[in-house]
Coordinates of C-alpha atoms and ligand atoms in Angstrom, one line a residue:
X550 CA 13.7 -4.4 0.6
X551 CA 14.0 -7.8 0.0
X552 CA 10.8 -8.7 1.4
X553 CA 8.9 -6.3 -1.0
X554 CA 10.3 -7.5 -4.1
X555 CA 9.4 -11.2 -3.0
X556 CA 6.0 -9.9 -2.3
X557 CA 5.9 -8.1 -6.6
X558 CA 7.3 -11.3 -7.6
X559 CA 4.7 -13.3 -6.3
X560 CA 2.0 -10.7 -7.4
X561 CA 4.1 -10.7 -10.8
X562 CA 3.1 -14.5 -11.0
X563 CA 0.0 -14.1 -10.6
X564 CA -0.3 -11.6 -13.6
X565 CA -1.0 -12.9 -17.0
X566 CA 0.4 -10.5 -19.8
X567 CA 0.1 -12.9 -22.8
X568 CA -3.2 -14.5 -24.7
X569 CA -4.2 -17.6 -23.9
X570 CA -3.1 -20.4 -26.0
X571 CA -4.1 -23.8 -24.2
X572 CA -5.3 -24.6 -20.9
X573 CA -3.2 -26.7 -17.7
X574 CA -5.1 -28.7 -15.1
X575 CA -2.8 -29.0 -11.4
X576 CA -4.6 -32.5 -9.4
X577 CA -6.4 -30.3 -7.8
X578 CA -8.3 -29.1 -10.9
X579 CA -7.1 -25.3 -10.8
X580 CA -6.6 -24.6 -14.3
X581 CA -3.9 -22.2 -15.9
X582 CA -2.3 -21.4 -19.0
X583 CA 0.0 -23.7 -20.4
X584 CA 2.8 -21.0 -20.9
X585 CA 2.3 -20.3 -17.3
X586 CA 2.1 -23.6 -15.8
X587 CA 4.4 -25.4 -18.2
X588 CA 7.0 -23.5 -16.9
X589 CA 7.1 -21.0 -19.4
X590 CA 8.3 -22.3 -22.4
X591 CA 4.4 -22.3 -24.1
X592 CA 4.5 -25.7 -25.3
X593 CA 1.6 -26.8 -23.7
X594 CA 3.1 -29.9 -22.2
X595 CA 2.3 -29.5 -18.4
X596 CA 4.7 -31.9 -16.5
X597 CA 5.6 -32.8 -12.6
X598 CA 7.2 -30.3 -9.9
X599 CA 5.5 -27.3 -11.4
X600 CA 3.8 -25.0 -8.5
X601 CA 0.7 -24.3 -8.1
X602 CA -0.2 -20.6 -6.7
X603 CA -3.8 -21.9 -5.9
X604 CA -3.1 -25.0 -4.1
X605 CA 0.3 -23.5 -2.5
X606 CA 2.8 -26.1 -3.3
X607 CA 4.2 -28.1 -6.2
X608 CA 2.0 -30.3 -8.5
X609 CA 1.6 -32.4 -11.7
X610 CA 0.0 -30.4 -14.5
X611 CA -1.7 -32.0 -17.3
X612 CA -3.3 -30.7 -20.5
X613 CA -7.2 -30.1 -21.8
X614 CA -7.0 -30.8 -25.1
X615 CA -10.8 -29.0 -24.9
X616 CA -9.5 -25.3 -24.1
X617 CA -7.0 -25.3 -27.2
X618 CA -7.7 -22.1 -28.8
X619 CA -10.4 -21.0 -26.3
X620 CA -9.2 -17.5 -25.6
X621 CA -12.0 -15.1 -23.9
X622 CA -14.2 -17.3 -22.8
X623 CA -12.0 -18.5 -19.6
X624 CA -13.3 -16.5 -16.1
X625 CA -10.9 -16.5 -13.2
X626 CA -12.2 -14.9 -9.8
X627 CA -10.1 -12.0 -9.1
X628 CA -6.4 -13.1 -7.2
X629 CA -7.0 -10.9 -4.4
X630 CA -10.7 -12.6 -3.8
X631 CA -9.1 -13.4 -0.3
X632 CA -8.8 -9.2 0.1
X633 CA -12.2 -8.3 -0.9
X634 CA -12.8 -8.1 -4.3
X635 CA -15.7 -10.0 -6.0
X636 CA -15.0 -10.0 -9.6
X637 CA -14.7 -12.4 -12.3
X638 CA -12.0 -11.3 -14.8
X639 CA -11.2 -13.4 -18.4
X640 CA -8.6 -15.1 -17.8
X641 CA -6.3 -12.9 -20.3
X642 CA -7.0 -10.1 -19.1
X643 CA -6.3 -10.4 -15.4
X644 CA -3.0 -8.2 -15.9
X645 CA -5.3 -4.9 -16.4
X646 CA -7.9 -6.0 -13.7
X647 CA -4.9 -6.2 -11.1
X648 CA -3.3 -2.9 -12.1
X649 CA -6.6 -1.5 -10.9
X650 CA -8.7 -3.8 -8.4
X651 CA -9.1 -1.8 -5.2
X652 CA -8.7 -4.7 -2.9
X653 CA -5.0 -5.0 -4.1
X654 CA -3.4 -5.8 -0.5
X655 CA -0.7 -3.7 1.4
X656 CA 2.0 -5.1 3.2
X657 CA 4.0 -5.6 6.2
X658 CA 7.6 -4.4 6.1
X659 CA 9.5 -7.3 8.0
X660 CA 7.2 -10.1 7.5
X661 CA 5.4 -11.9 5.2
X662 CA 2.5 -10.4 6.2
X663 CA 0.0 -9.2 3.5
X664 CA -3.7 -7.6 3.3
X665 CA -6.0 -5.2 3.5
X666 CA -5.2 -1.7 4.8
X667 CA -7.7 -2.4 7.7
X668 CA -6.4 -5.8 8.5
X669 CA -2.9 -4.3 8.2
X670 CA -4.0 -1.8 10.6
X671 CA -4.4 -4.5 13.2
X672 CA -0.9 -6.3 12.3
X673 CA 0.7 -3.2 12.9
X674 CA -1.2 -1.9 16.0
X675 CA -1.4 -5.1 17.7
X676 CA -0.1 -4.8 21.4
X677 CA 1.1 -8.2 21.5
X678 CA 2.4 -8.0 17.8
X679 CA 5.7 -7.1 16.8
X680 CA 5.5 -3.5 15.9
X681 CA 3.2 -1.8 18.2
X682 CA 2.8 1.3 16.3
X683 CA 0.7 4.1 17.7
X684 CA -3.2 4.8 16.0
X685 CA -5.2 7.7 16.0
X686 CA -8.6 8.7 14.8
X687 CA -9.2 11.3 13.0
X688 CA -12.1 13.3 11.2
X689 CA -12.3 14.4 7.4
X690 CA -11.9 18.6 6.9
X691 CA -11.0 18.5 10.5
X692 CA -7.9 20.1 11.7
X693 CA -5.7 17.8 14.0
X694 CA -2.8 18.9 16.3
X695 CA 0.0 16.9 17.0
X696 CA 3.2 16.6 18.1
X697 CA 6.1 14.5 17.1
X698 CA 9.2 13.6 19.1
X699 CA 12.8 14.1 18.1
X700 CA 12.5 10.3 17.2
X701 CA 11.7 8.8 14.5
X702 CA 8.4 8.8 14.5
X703 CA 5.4 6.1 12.4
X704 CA 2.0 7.2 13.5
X705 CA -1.4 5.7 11.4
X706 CA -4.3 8.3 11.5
X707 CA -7.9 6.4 10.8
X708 CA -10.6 7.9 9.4
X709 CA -13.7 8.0 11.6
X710 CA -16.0 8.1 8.9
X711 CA -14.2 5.3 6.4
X712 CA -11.9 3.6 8.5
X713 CA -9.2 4.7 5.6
X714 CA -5.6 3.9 6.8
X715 CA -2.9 7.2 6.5
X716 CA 0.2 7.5 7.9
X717 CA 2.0 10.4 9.3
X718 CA 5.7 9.4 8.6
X719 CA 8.3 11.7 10.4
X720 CA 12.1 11.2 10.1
X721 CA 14.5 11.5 12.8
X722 CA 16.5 14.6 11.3
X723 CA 20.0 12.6 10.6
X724 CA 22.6 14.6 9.0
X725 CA 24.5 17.8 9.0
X726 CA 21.7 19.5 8.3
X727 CA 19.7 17.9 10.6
X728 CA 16.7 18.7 8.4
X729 CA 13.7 16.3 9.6
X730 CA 11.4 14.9 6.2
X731 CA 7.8 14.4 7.3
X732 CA 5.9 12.4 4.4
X733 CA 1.7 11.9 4.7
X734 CA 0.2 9.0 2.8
X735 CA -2.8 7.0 2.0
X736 CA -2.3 3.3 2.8
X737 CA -3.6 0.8 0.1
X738 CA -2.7 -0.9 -2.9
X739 CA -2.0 -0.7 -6.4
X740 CA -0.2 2.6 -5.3
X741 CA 0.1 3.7 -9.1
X742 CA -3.5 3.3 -9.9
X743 CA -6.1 6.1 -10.6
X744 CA -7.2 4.7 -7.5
X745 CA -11.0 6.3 -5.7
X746 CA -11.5 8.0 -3.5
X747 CA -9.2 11.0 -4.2
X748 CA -8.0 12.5 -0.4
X749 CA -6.3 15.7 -0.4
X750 CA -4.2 17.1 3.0
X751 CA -3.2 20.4 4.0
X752 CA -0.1 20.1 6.3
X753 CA 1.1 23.1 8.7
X754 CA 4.3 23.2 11.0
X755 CA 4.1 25.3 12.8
X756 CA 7.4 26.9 14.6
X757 CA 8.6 27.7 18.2
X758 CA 7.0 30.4 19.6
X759 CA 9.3 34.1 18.0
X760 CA 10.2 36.5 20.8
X761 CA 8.8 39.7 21.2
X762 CA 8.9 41.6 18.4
X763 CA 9.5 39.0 16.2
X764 CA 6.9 36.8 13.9
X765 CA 6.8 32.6 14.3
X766 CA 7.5 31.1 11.6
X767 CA 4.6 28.4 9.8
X768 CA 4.2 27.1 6.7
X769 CA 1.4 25.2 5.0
X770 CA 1.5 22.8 2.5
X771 CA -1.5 21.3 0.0
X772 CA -1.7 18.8 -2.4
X773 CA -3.0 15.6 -2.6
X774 CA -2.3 12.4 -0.6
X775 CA 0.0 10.1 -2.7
X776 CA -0.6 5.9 -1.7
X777 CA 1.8 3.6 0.0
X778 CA 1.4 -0.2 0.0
X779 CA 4.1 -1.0 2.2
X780 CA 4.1 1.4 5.2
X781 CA 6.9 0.4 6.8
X782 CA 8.9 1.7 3.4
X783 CA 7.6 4.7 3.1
X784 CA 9.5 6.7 0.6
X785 CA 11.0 9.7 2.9
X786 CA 12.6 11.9 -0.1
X787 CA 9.4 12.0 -2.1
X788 CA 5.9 12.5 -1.5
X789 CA 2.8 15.1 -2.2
X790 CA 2.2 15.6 0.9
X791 CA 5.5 15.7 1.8
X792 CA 7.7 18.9 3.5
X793 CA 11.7 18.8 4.9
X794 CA 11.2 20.8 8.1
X795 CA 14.7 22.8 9.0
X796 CA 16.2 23.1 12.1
X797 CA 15.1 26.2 12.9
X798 CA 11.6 24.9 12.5
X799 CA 11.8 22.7 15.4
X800 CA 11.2 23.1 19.0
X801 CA 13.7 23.8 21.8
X802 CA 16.0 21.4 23.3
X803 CA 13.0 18.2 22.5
X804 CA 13.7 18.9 18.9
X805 CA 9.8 18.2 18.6
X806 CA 7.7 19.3 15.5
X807 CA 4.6 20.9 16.1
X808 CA 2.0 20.8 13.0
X809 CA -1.3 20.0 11.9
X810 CA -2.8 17.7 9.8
X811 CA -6.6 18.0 7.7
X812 CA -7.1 15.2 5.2
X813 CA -10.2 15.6 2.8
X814 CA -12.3 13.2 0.8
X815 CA -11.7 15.1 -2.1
X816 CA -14.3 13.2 -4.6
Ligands
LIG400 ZN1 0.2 -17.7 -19.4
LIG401 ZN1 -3.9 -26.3 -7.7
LIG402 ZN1 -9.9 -7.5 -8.1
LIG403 ZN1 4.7 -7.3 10.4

């Protein structure tokens, strides 16, 4: 998970959680916070090798003795500008803009990548790329089919009408048990958010087909569909949308699972 946290931390930095006390100038004229960009001990006093997040790379800060004590006034554009979004947030309050904005980015599991769910649609899909994972489209309050081999098995539905990123997530039934988890998400950021639109699934699996006399075995499941910003580590023991399928559920010698999928645009 290493890559993840690298990605929070990086995010963490660019979170401000304090009020603003004085302002910091890099050579490049990006200003900051002094607590921030002095290195975190608030005394205002700027300094070399400090990094900038704006410019990338390490740079001299120096102080503006005009924004002592200005604390509201300060705009920044919104950190993930680069992913979408178009506001300008006081500089002290970027902390609550970022726990919220809707163009937080997603990212890739094994490498640095990060962005949108669309453009992290593409990374993933890519045929050249390095993960090739399969795509579908799908429609909203349509029911879709599918089948999933006795692998395990990554497979991102799309959303005709949208273009909003899921992901069917299947595991490969490991274990005595051999009890296979099967996990539906959203993908896109700020995955504890209140985030809108709301999308709610109904999943069925559906068993093999019973012998005469006997009744096959299905079950549905409801709720709604719980976000994931980093795909590639989806959570497999939890979820909303989110079923263990038994042995006994799955099909013949293949050890496929048979189910359907409806995701709604719930409001
Ligand atoms: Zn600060
Ligand atoms: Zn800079
Ligand atoms: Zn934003
Ligand atoms: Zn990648």
């Amino acid at each position: 998970h290493s890559r993840t946290n690298r990605n929070v931390r990086k995010k963490a930095r660019l979170i401000h959680r304090h009020a603003w006390i004085c302002g910091l100038q890099c050579g490049n004229g990006h200003v900051v916070c002094c607590a921030c960009g002095g290195g975190g001990n608030g005394n205002g006093d700027g300094g070399a090798n400090k990094h900038c997040d704006l410019c990338g790379r390490a740079t001299a800060y120096t102080h503006i003795p005009y924004m002592d004590g200005l604390v509201d006034a300060y705009q920044v554009p919104c950190p993930y500008r680069n992913f979408g979004c178009a506001r300008s947030i006081a500089y002290h309050s970027a902390a609550e803009h970022l726990d919220k904005c809707a163009h937080a980015p997603c990212y890739c599991f094994e490498c640095a990548f990060q962005g949108s769910p669309a453009s992290l649609l593409r990374h993933l899909t890519e045929e050249s790329g390095r993960h090739c994972w399969p795509m579908e489209k799908i429609k909203y309050q349509i029911c879709r089919p599918l089948v999933v081999p006795a692998s395990e098995h990554r497979l991102l539905l799309v959303a005709e009408e949208d273009g909003r990123v899921f992901l069917l997530a299947v595991g490969a039934g490991r274990g005595a048990a051999g009890v296979r988890p099967v996990n539906v998400v959203c993908v896109r950021g700020n995955v504890d958010a209140d985030a809108r639109p709301v999308y709610t699934g109904v999943l069925w699996v559906d068993g093999p087909p019973a012998a005469a006399g006997h009744l096959r075995s299905s079950f549905q499941l409801k709720g709604d569909v719980a976000n994931c910003g980093v795909p590639g580590e989806v959570d497999m023991e939890h979820g909303r949308l989110h079923a263990h399928v038994n042995p006994e559920m799955l099909h013949g010698e293949s050890k496929e699972i048979h189910l359907r999928i409806c995701i709604t645009k719930f409001w």
